[in-house]
Coordinates of C-alpha atoms in Angstrom, one line a residue:
Chain A
X17 CA 0.0 0.0 0.0
X18 CA 2.9 2.3 0.8
X19 CA 4.1 2.0 -2.7
X20 CA 0.6 2.6 -4.2
X21 CA 0.5 6.0 -2.5
X22 CA 3.4 7.2 -4.5
X23 CA 1.5 6.7 -7.7
X24 CA -1.1 9.4 -8.4
X25 CA -4.1 8.2 -10.4
X26 CA -5.8 11.6 -10.3
X27 CA -6.4 13.5 -13.5
X28 CA -7.9 16.9 -14.0
X29 CA -10.1 17.8 -17.0
X30 CA -11.4 21.4 -17.4
X31 CA -11.0 22.0 -13.6
X32 CA -12.8 18.8 -12.7
X33 CA -10.8 16.4 -10.5
X34 CA -11.2 12.7 -11.2
X35 CA -9.8 10.3 -8.7
X36 CA -8.8 8.1 -11.6
X37 CA -9.0 8.4 -15.4
X38 CA -11.7 5.7 -15.9
X39 CA -15.2 6.9 -16.7
X40 CA -18.1 5.0 -18.1
X41 CA -19.6 5.8 -21.5
X42 CA -23.0 7.3 -22.1
X43 CA -25.7 4.7 -22.7
X44 CA -23.7 1.9 -21.2
X45 CA -24.3 2.6 -17.5
X46 CA -27.8 3.9 -17.5
X47 CA -28.0 6.7 -15.0
X48 CA -25.8 4.9 -12.5
X49 CA -28.6 3.5 -10.3
X50 CA -29.0 0.4 -12.5
X51 CA -25.5 -0.6 -11.4
X52 CA -25.4 0.6 -7.8
X53 CA -26.1 -2.9 -6.5
X54 CA -23.3 -4.4 -8.7
X55 CA -20.5 -1.9 -8.4
X56 CA -19.2 0.6 -5.9
X57 CA -19.8 3.6 -8.1
X58 CA -17.6 5.9 -6.0
X59 CA -14.6 3.9 -7.3
X60 CA -15.1 5.2 -10.8
X61 CA -13.4 8.3 -12.1
X62 CA -16.6 9.7 -13.5
X63 CA -19.9 8.8 -15.1
X64 CA -21.5 9.9 -18.4
X65 CA -25.3 9.6 -18.2
X66 CA -27.6 8.2 -20.8
X67 CA -28.7 10.8 -23.3
X68 CA -31.3 13.2 -22.1
X69 CA -33.7 14.8 -24.5
X70 CA -36.3 17.5 -23.9
X71 CA -39.3 15.3 -24.3
X72 CA -39.6 11.7 -23.3
X73 CA -38.3 9.6 -26.2
X74 CA -39.7 6.1 -26.9
X75 CA -36.7 5.0 -28.9
X76 CA -36.6 2.6 -31.9
X77 CA -38.6 -0.5 -32.4
X78 CA -36.9 -3.8 -31.5
X79 CA -34.7 -5.7 -32.3
X80 CA -32.3 -3.0 -31.2
X81 CA -29.2 -5.2 -30.7
X82 CA -27.1 -7.6 -32.7
X83 CA -23.7 -9.0 -31.8
X84 CA -21.0 -9.1 -34.5
X85 CA -17.5 -10.6 -34.3
X86 CA -15.8 -8.6 -31.5
X87 CA -18.5 -6.0 -31.7
X88 CA -22.1 -5.0 -31.1
X89 CA -24.6 -3.1 -33.2
X90 CA -27.2 -1.1 -31.4
X91 CA -30.1 1.2 -32.4
X92 CA -31.6 2.2 -29.1
X93 CA -32.7 5.5 -30.6
X94 CA -32.1 7.7 -27.5
X95 CA -34.9 6.1 -25.4
X96 CA -35.2 8.2 -22.2
X97 CA -37.8 9.7 -19.9
X98 CA -37.1 13.3 -20.9
X99 CA -35.6 16.3 -19.1
X100 CA -38.2 16.8 -16.5
X101 CA -38.1 13.3 -15.2
X102 CA -34.3 13.3 -15.4
X103 CA -34.0 16.5 -13.3
X104 CA -36.6 15.3 -10.8
X105 CA -35.6 11.7 -10.3
X106 CA -32.2 10.8 -11.8
X107 CA -29.9 13.7 -11.5
X108 CA -30.4 14.5 -7.7
X109 CA -29.6 10.8 -7.0
X110 CA -26.5 10.9 -9.2
X111 CA -25.2 14.3 -7.9
X112 CA -25.3 13.0 -4.4
X113 CA -22.5 10.6 -5.3
X114 CA -19.0 11.9 -4.7
X115 CA -18.4 11.4 -8.4
X116 CA -18.0 13.8 -11.4
X117 CA -21.1 13.5 -13.7
X118 CA -21.1 14.4 -17.4
X119 CA -24.7 14.7 -18.5
X120 CA -25.1 13.6 -22.1
X121 CA -27.5 15.9 -23.9
X122 CA -29.2 15.1 -27.2
X123 CA -31.9 16.7 -29.3
X124 CA -33.9 16.7 -32.4
X125 CA -33.4 20.4 -33.1
X126 CA -31.0 23.2 -32.1
X127 CA -33.6 24.6 -29.8
X128 CA -33.9 21.3 -27.9
X129 CA -30.2 21.0 -27.4
X130 CA -30.0 24.5 -26.1
X131 CA -33.0 24.1 -23.7
X132 CA -31.8 20.8 -22.2
X133 CA -28.1 21.9 -21.8
X134 CA -29.2 25.2 -20.2
X135 CA -31.5 23.5 -17.7
X136 CA -28.9 20.9 -16.8
X137 CA -26.3 23.6 -16.3
X138 CA -28.7 25.7 -14.3
X139 CA -29.7 22.8 -12.0
X140 CA -26.2 23.0 -10.5
X141 CA -26.2 19.2 -10.2
X142 CA -24.0 18.3 -13.1
X143 CA -20.2 18.7 -13.4
X144 CA -20.1 18.9 -17.1
X145 CA -22.2 18.4 -20.3
X146 CA -21.4 16.0 -23.0
X147 CA -23.1 17.1 -26.2
X148 CA -24.2 14.1 -28.3
X149 CA -24.1 15.4 -31.8
X150 CA -23.3 12.0 -33.2
X151 CA -26.0 9.5 -32.4
X152 CA -26.3 7.4 -35.5
X153 CA -29.7 6.0 -34.6
X154 CA -32.2 8.8 -35.0
X155 CA -32.9 10.9 -38.0
X156 CA -32.1 14.5 -37.3
X157 CA -31.0 13.1 -33.9
X158 CA -27.7 14.7 -34.1
X159 CA -25.5 12.9 -36.6
X160 CA -26.2 15.5 -39.2
X161 CA -24.8 18.1 -36.8
X162 CA -21.5 16.3 -36.8
X163 CA -21.3 15.6 -40.5
X164 CA -20.8 19.3 -41.2
X165 CA -18.2 21.3 -39.1
X166 CA -20.2 24.6 -39.7
X167 CA -23.4 23.1 -38.4
X168 CA -21.6 21.6 -35.5
X169 CA -19.9 24.8 -34.6
X170 CA -23.1 26.8 -34.9
X171 CA -24.9 24.4 -32.4
X172 CA -21.9 24.4 -30.0
X173 CA -21.8 28.2 -30.1
X174 CA -25.5 28.5 -29.2
X175 CA -25.2 25.9 -26.4
X176 CA -22.0 27.5 -25.1
X177 CA -23.9 30.7 -24.4
X178 CA -26.4 29.1 -22.0
X179 CA -24.1 26.8 -20.2
X180 CA -21.8 27.6 -17.3
X181 CA -20.2 24.3 -16.8
X182 CA -17.6 22.6 -19.0
X183 CA -19.0 21.6 -22.3
X184 CA -17.7 18.5 -24.1
X185 CA -18.7 17.5 -27.6
X186 CA -19.0 13.8 -28.6
X187 CA -17.9 13.3 -32.2
X188 CA -18.7 10.5 -34.7
X189 CA -15.8 8.6 -36.2
X190 CA -17.6 8.7 -39.5
X191 CA -16.2 12.1 -40.4
X192 CA -14.3 13.3 -43.4
X193 CA -11.7 15.2 -41.4
X194 CA -11.8 14.7 -37.7
X195 CA -9.3 17.5 -37.0
X196 CA -11.3 20.0 -38.9
X197 CA -14.4 19.0 -37.0
X198 CA -12.6 19.2 -33.6
X199 CA -11.1 22.6 -34.5
X200 CA -14.6 23.9 -35.5
X201 CA -16.2 22.9 -32.2
X202 CA -13.3 24.1 -30.2
X203 CA -13.4 27.5 -31.9
X204 CA -17.1 27.6 -31.1
X205 CA -16.4 27.2 -27.4
X206 CA -16.2 23.5 -26.6
X207 CA -14.0 22.8 -23.5
X208 CA -13.3 19.2 -24.5
X209 CA -13.9 16.4 -27.0
X210 CA -15.2 12.9 -26.5
X211 CA -13.9 10.5 -29.1
X212 CA -15.4 8.3 -30.5
X213 CA -19.2 7.5 -30.7
X214 CA -20.2 4.2 -32.4
X215 CA -19.4 3.7 -36.0
X216 CA -22.5 3.5 -38.3
X217 CA -22.9 -0.1 -39.5
X218 CA -25.3 -2.8 -40.5
X219 CA -25.9 -6.6 -40.6
X220 CA -28.4 -8.7 -42.6
X221 CA -29.8 -12.1 -41.9
X222 CA -29.2 -13.9 -45.2
X223 CA -31.8 -16.6 -44.5
X224 CA -34.6 -14.0 -44.6
X225 CA -32.8 -11.1 -46.4
X226 CA -33.9 -8.8 -43.6
X227 CA -31.7 -6.4 -41.6
X228 CA -30.8 -7.7 -38.1
X229 CA -32.0 -4.4 -36.6
X230 CA -35.6 -3.1 -37.0
X231 CA -34.1 0.3 -37.7
X232 CA -32.0 -1.3 -40.5
X233 CA -28.8 0.4 -39.4
X234 CA -27.1 0.9 -36.1
X235 CA -23.9 1.9 -34.4
X236 CA -21.0 -0.5 -34.0
X237 CA -19.2 -0.6 -30.7
X238 CA -16.8 -2.9 -28.9
X239 CA -13.2 -4.1 -29.6
X240 CA -13.8 -4.0 -33.4
X241 CA -13.7 -0.2 -33.3
X242 CA -10.9 0.3 -30.8
X243 CA -8.1 0.9 -33.4
X244 CA -10.3 3.6 -35.0
X245 CA -10.6 5.3 -31.7
X246 CA -6.8 5.2 -31.2
X247 CA -6.2 6.8 -34.6
X248 CA -8.8 9.6 -34.1
X249 CA -7.6 10.5 -30.6
X250 CA -4.1 10.5 -31.9
X251 CA -5.0 12.9 -34.7
X252 CA -7.1 15.2 -32.6
X253 CA -4.7 15.3 -29.7
X254 CA -1.7 16.1 -31.9
X255 CA -3.6 19.0 -33.6
X256 CA -5.4 20.6 -30.7
X257 CA -4.6 21.6 -27.1
X258 CA -8.0 20.6 -25.7
X259 CA -8.9 17.8 -23.2
X260 CA -9.9 14.6 -24.9
X261 CA -11.9 11.7 -23.3
X262 CA -11.0 8.6 -25.2
X263 CA -13.5 5.8 -25.7
X264 CA -14.2 3.1 -28.2
X265 CA -13.9 -0.7 -27.5
X266 CA -11.8 -0.5 -24.4
X267 CA -11.5 -4.1 -23.4
X268 CA -8.5 -4.2 -21.0
X269 CA -6.1 -1.9 -19.1
X270 CA -3.9 -2.0 -22.2
X271 CA -6.5 -0.4 -24.4
X272 CA -7.1 2.3 -21.8
X273 CA -3.4 3.0 -21.5
X274 CA -3.1 3.0 -25.3
X275 CA -5.7 5.7 -25.7
X276 CA -4.0 7.9 -23.0
X277 CA -0.7 7.4 -24.7
X278 CA -2.1 8.8 -28.0
X279 CA -3.5 11.8 -26.1
X280 CA -6.7 11.0 -24.1
X281 CA -6.7 12.9 -20.8
X282 CA -9.2 10.3 -19.5
X283 CA -10.9 7.3 -20.9
X284 CA -14.4 5.7 -20.8
X285 CA -15.4 2.1 -20.8
X286 CA -18.5 1.3 -22.8
X287 CA -19.7 -2.0 -24.2
X288 CA -17.5 -4.0 -21.9
X289 CA -19.7 -2.9 -19.0
X290 CA -22.5 -5.1 -20.3
X291 CA -20.5 -8.3 -19.8
X292 CA -18.5 -7.0 -16.8
X293 CA -20.0 -4.2 -14.8
X294 CA -16.9 -4.0 -12.6
X295 CA -14.6 -3.8 -15.6
X296 CA -13.6 -0.1 -15.1
X297 CA -12.4 -1.0 -11.6
X298 CA -10.3 -3.9 -12.9
X299 CA -8.8 -1.7 -15.5
X300 CA -7.8 0.9 -12.9
X301 CA -6.0 -2.0 -11.0
X302 CA -4.3 -3.1 -14.2
X303 CA -3.2 0.5 -15.0
X304 CA -1.8 0.9 -11.5
X305 CA 0.2 -2.3 -11.9
X306 CA 1.5 -1.1 -15.2
X307 CA 2.5 2.3 -13.8
X308 CA 4.4 0.6 -11.0
X309 CA 6.2 -1.8 -13.3
X310 CA 7.2 1.1 -15.6
X311 CA 8.3 3.3 -12.7
X312 CA 5.8 6.0 -13.8
X313 CA 4.5 8.1 -10.9
X314 CA 1.2 9.3 -12.3
X315 CA -1.6 8.3 -14.7
X316 CA -1.4 11.8 -16.1
X317 CA 2.1 11.1 -17.3
X318 CA 0.7 8.6 -19.7
X319 CA -1.1 11.3 -21.7
X320 CA 0.6 12.0 -25.0
X321 CA 3.4 9.5 -24.3
X322 CA 3.2 8.1 -27.8
X323 CA 3.5 11.5 -29.3
X324 CA 6.6 12.2 -27.4
X325 CA 8.1 8.8 -28.2
X326 CA 7.3 8.4 -31.8
X327 CA 5.0 11.0 -33.2
Chain B
X263 CA -30.8 -10.1 -4.2
X264 CA -29.1 -10.9 -7.5
X265 CA -25.4 -11.5 -7.4
X266 CA -22.5 -12.4 -9.6
X267 CA -21.2 -15.9 -9.2
X268 CA -18.4 -18.1 -10.4
X269 CA -20.7 -21.1 -10.9
X270 CA -19.4 -24.6 -11.5
X271 CA -21.1 -27.0 -13.9
X272 CA -22.0 -29.9 -11.7
X273 CA -24.4 -31.8 -14.0
X274 CA -24.9 -31.9 -17.7
X275 CA -27.7 -33.9 -19.4
X276 CA -28.6 -34.0 -23.1
X277 CA -32.2 -34.2 -24.3
X278 CA -32.0 -34.3 -28.1
X279 CA -30.9 -30.8 -29.2
X280 CA -31.2 -29.5 -25.7
X281 CA -28.5 -29.5 -23.0
X282 CA -29.5 -29.0 -19.3
X283 CA -26.8 -27.6 -17.1
X284 CA -26.8 -27.6 -13.3
X285 CA -24.7 -24.8 -11.9
X286 CA -23.4 -24.7 -8.3
X287 CA -23.2 -21.0 -7.2
X288 CA -21.8 -21.6 -3.8
X289 CA -24.6 -19.7 -2.0
X290 CA -28.3 -20.1 -1.4
X291 CA -30.2 -18.7 -4.3
X292 CA -33.7 -17.2 -4.0
X293 CA -35.2 -17.2 -7.4
X294 CA -38.7 -17.1 -8.9
X295 CA -39.8 -19.1 -12.0
X296 CA -39.4 -16.8 -15.0
X297 CA -36.3 -15.2 -13.7
X298 CA -33.1 -15.6 -15.7
X299 CA -29.3 -15.7 -15.3
X300 CA -27.0 -13.8 -17.6
X301 CA -24.1 -16.0 -18.6
X302 CA -20.7 -14.9 -19.9
X303 CA -19.3 -16.8 -22.9
X304 CA -15.5 -16.9 -22.5
X305 CA -14.9 -17.4 -26.2
X306 CA -12.8 -15.1 -28.4
X307 CA -15.0 -12.7 -30.4
X308 CA -18.2 -13.1 -28.3
X309 CA -18.7 -10.0 -26.3
X310 CA -22.2 -10.2 -24.8
X311 CA -23.6 -12.4 -22.0
X312 CA -26.4 -14.7 -22.9
X313 CA -29.7 -14.7 -20.9
X314 CA -31.2 -18.1 -19.9
X315 CA -34.4 -18.7 -18.0
X316 CA -34.0 -20.9 -15.0
X317 CA -35.5 -24.3 -15.5
X318 CA -35.1 -25.3 -11.9
X319 CA -33.4 -24.5 -8.6
X320 CA -32.4 -26.3 -5.5
X321 CA -30.5 -24.6 -2.7
X322 CA -27.4 -23.2 -4.2
X323 CA -27.8 -24.9 -7.6
X324 CA -29.6 -23.4 -10.6
X325 CA -30.5 -25.2 -13.8
X326 CA -30.7 -23.8 -17.3
X327 CA -31.6 -25.4 -20.7
X328 CA -29.5 -24.5 -23.7
X329 CA -30.2 -25.2 -27.3
X330 CA -27.5 -24.6 -29.9
X331 CA -28.6 -21.7 -32.1
X332 CA -25.4 -19.7 -32.5
X333 CA -21.8 -19.3 -31.4
X334 CA -22.7 -18.4 -27.7
X335 CA -25.1 -21.3 -27.1
X336 CA -22.7 -23.7 -28.9
X337 CA -20.0 -22.7 -26.5
X338 CA -22.3 -23.2 -23.6
X339 CA -23.6 -26.6 -24.9
X340 CA -20.0 -27.8 -25.0
X341 CA -19.2 -26.8 -21.4
X342 CA -18.1 -29.7 -19.3
X343 CA -18.5 -30.8 -15.7
X344 CA -16.2 -28.8 -13.5
X345 CA -16.1 -25.8 -15.8
X346 CA -16.7 -22.4 -14.2
X347 CA -19.2 -20.0 -15.7
X348 CA -19.4 -16.3 -14.8
X349 CA -23.1 -15.7 -14.2
X350 CA -25.2 -12.7 -13.0
X351 CA -28.6 -13.4 -11.5
X352 CA -31.3 -14.2 -10.7
X353 CA -32.5 -11.3 -12.8
X354 CA -35.8 -9.8 -13.8
X355 CA -39.4 -10.2 -12.8
X356 CA -40.6 -13.7 -12.5
X357 CA -44.1 -15.2 -12.6
X358 CA -46.5 -14.2 -9.9
X359 CA -48.6 -17.1 -8.9
X360 CA -52.2 -15.9 -8.7
X361 CA -54.7 -17.1 -6.3
X362 CA -57.0 -20.0 -7.3
X363 CA -56.2 -23.6 -7.9
X364 CA -56.3 -24.2 -11.6
X365 CA -53.3 -23.2 -13.7
X366 CA -52.6 -23.8 -17.3
X367 CA -48.9 -23.7 -18.5
X368 CA -48.1 -23.4 -22.2
X369 CA -44.7 -23.9 -23.7
X370 CA -43.4 -23.9 -27.2
X371 CA -40.1 -25.6 -28.0
X372 CA -37.3 -24.3 -25.7
X373 CA -39.9 -22.2 -23.9
X374 CA -40.2 -25.3 -21.7
X375 CA -37.3 -24.2 -19.5
X376 CA -39.1 -21.6 -17.3
X377 CA -42.3 -23.7 -17.4
X378 CA -40.5 -26.7 -15.9
X379 CA -39.5 -24.5 -13.0
X380 CA -43.0 -23.0 -12.7
X381 CA -44.7 -26.4 -12.8
X382 CA -42.4 -27.6 -10.0
X383 CA -43.2 -24.5 -7.9
X384 CA -46.9 -24.9 -8.4
X385 CA -46.7 -28.5 -7.4
X386 CA -44.9 -27.6 -4.2
X387 CA -47.6 -25.1 -3.4
X388 CA -50.2 -27.9 -3.8
X389 CA -51.8 -26.3 -6.8
X390 CA -53.4 -28.1 -9.7
X391 CA -51.6 -27.6 -13.0
X392 CA -51.6 -28.8 -16.6
X393 CA -48.5 -28.3 -18.7
X394 CA -49.2 -28.0 -22.5
X395 CA -45.9 -28.4 -24.4
X396 CA -45.7 -28.2 -28.2
X397 CA -42.6 -29.1 -30.3
X398 CA -41.9 -29.8 -34.0
X399 CA -41.1 -33.5 -33.5
X400 CA -40.5 -35.8 -30.5
X401 CA -36.8 -36.5 -31.3
X402 CA -35.9 -32.8 -31.0
X403 CA -36.0 -33.0 -27.2
X404 CA -35.1 -36.6 -26.6
X405 CA -36.7 -38.1 -23.5
X406 CA -37.6 -34.8 -21.9
X407 CA -41.3 -35.3 -22.5
X408 CA -41.3 -38.7 -20.8
X409 CA -39.5 -37.2 -17.8
X410 CA -41.9 -34.3 -17.5
X411 CA -44.9 -36.6 -17.8
X412 CA -43.7 -38.2 -14.6
X413 CA -43.4 -34.9 -12.8
X414 CA -46.7 -33.3 -13.8
X415 CA -49.9 -33.5 -15.8
X416 CA -48.3 -33.1 -19.3
X417 CA -50.2 -32.7 -22.6
X418 CA -47.7 -33.1 -25.4
X419 CA -48.2 -31.9 -29.0
X420 CA -46.0 -32.4 -32.0
X421 CA -46.4 -30.6 -35.3
X422 CA -45.3 -33.8 -37.2
X423 CA -47.4 -36.1 -35.1
X424 CA -44.5 -38.2 -34.0
X425 CA -45.8 -38.3 -30.5
X426 CA -48.7 -36.9 -28.4
X427 CA -51.3 -35.0 -30.2
X428 CA -50.6 -33.8 -33.8
X429 CA -50.9 -30.1 -34.1
X430 CA -50.1 -26.9 -32.3
X431 CA -50.1 -26.4 -28.6
X432 CA -52.2 -23.2 -28.6
X433 CA -55.1 -25.1 -30.2
X434 CA -54.7 -27.9 -27.8
X435 CA -55.0 -25.5 -24.8
X436 CA -58.0 -23.7 -26.4
X437 CA -59.7 -27.0 -27.1
X438 CA -59.3 -27.9 -23.5
X439 CA -60.8 -24.6 -22.5
X440 CA -59.3 -21.6 -20.8
X441 CA -62.4 -20.2 -19.1
X442 CA -62.0 -22.0 -15.8
X443 CA -58.3 -21.3 -15.4
X444 CA -57.1 -19.0 -12.6
X445 CA -53.7 -18.5 -14.3
X446 CA -52.4 -18.9 -17.8
X447 CA -48.6 -18.9 -18.2
X448 CA -46.8 -19.0 -21.5
X449 CA -43.4 -19.1 -23.0
X450 CA -42.4 -19.8 -26.5
X451 CA -41.9 -18.4 -30.0
X452 CA -43.4 -15.0 -30.8
X453 CA -45.9 -16.6 -33.2
X454 CA -47.2 -18.9 -30.6
X455 CA -47.5 -16.1 -28.0
X456 CA -49.3 -13.7 -30.3
X457 CA -51.7 -16.5 -31.4
X458 CA -52.5 -17.3 -27.8
X459 CA -52.9 -13.6 -26.8
X460 CA -55.2 -12.8 -29.7
X461 CA -57.5 -15.8 -29.0
X462 CA -58.1 -14.7 -25.4
X463 CA -60.8 -12.3 -24.3
X464 CA -60.3 -9.4 -21.9
X465 CA -60.8 -11.6 -18.8
X466 CA -58.6 -14.5 -19.9
X467 CA -55.9 -12.1 -21.2
X468 CA -55.8 -10.6 -17.7
X469 CA -55.1 -14.0 -16.3
X470 CA -52.3 -14.6 -18.8
X471 CA -48.6 -14.0 -18.0
X472 CA -45.9 -14.4 -20.7
X473 CA -42.2 -14.9 -20.4
X474 CA -40.6 -12.9 -23.3
X475 CA -37.3 -13.3 -25.0
X476 CA -35.2 -10.6 -26.8
X477 CA -31.6 -10.0 -27.7
X478 CA -30.0 -8.5 -24.6
X479 CA -26.9 -6.6 -23.6
X480 CA -26.7 -5.4 -19.9
X481 CA -29.4 -7.5 -18.3
X482 CA -30.1 -4.9 -15.6
X483 CA -32.2 -2.2 -17.4
X484 CA -29.4 0.2 -18.2
X485 CA -29.0 -0.1 -22.0
X486 CA -32.6 -0.3 -23.1
X487 CA -31.6 -2.8 -25.7
X488 CA -34.0 -5.7 -25.1
X489 CA -37.4 -4.0 -25.3
X490 CA -40.9 -5.2 -26.2
X491 CA -43.8 -2.8 -27.2
X492 CA -46.0 -1.7 -24.3
X493 CA -49.8 -1.6 -24.6
X494 CA -51.8 1.7 -24.7
X495 CA -52.1 4.1 -23.0
X496 CA -48.5 3.6 -22.0
X497 CA -47.2 2.8 -25.5
X498 CA -43.4 3.1 -25.7
X499 CA -41.4 0.1 -24.7
X500 CA -40.7 -2.1 -21.7
X501 CA -37.4 -3.9 -21.0
X502 CA -37.4 -7.7 -21.0
X503 CA -34.5 -7.8 -18.6
X504 CA -35.9 -5.5 -15.9
X505 CA -39.6 -4.9 -16.4
X506 CA -39.9 -8.5 -17.5
X507 CA -39.1 -11.1 -18.7
X508 CA -42.6 -12.0 -17.4
X509 CA -45.4 -9.6 -18.4
X510 CA -49.1 -9.6 -17.9
X511 CA -50.9 -10.2 -21.2
X512 CA -52.4 -6.7 -21.0
X513 CA -49.1 -4.9 -20.5
X514 CA -47.9 -5.7 -24.0
X515 CA -49.1 -4.4 -27.4
X516 CA -49.7 -7.7 -29.3
X517 CA -50.5 -5.9 -32.5
X518 CA -47.0 -4.3 -32.6
X519 CA -45.4 -7.5 -31.4
X520 CA -47.0 -9.4 -34.3
X521 CA -45.4 -6.8 -36.6

């Protein structure tokens, strides 16, 4: 234990102190409560909530899930109980935890994003906002905002004006030039970037010639997309001096360390939570052992290491 | 309280295409018929757990029935005595056993798993039950029908007429009459469940409980992946893993389920 104390796992993002760099991705941990009986939530570095929209959202028809080799397709379609219910029932419970909370905000119009983000900020119960402009599963549900840097910047600028807490923007990996996109949202006032959302994808049952998902298409997550996340975090971190939360198919402490080495200031575990709700805690342990073995005294020292070594 | 266990395979029996596994969890389990366990498949490339209804329970041992339909179930079917499985459970809402003494249980194919557990529970409560089980052909499930017939009042139907009554199990139940039943419990393919729900009237639909199946990720209500359509006025969706897997007939929108 004496030795552990010399290794500092804390990281700081936009003035928010995380006891360790492991968060859980939006949509994979509900609003925390679902996992409270399975995991000591206070051991996490932070939690990113399920997307909140202005009105209650029923989501897409089932089937919504399909497993692919080393991956998972989903088309949940932003199902959630809406802002009012979130503010009354979910956020007070979450904010009582000694744990930084990023509230993921989604919308079907600019106005909706602005209203939801503003109310979340005003509530004083969230540490930061993660703006979901890259959900692949709803028409007009965001992804068009992230296909065009000007539209994305316009939205971020409007949200920025009504929000007093750090504003992170979650980008899609299906993007012509990720650096241009990141620059545009940064110039519009984003405090940080979340990389990456799921990759748009599809699967078909050849016996029936029908798509596996009722929505036809979905978002691919899991180990299959991890190397894409590594590349995009690498590119964005090299070009911009802005905090990045790295995510995409983290399956082990190695994947988490890898994303930090290419420039992520913190990382988030997603799809892995479904098979192992305690995975983020195991990854923290693995990261600690790695730091010890390498004689590195802090998790923050991992950030950008690959840029210094080879880039 | 559900938990996460390293459960050891302590018995393995094959019934045709079905493999029944008995898993020793190491601690006393309190489960209701209709609840499930979420099983991790430790095979390269498979990333999601697989949900299985409990087919029985005794002390610290739980039983599941697995039929090979894909890579995950193939891996589970091949598991050997002594192997450890990472399971979460028991999860979800099980059957509630209504008052009254006459209960009709309807299973289609592998839907027999939770029904076997339920039949056992009803019997222990001293209630009168009839289990209607329909399959494609007798050989599909080996000697399971013979075994069940020793445990309870079994009416067996095969589509190909290889054993029992020829035809589908819903017709068999309806022919026997549902009016006097205090509880109707069903698990099976979607087509069977919709056929049953649509042939019931308001009163008998209220007495019906169904155990639903859907592709699942988290198993605890967090991801909203495994949903079924809810009936008006609620509309929207209910999760199989947390709101279910057992639903009252009236909770679901059968028109949307039929598609």
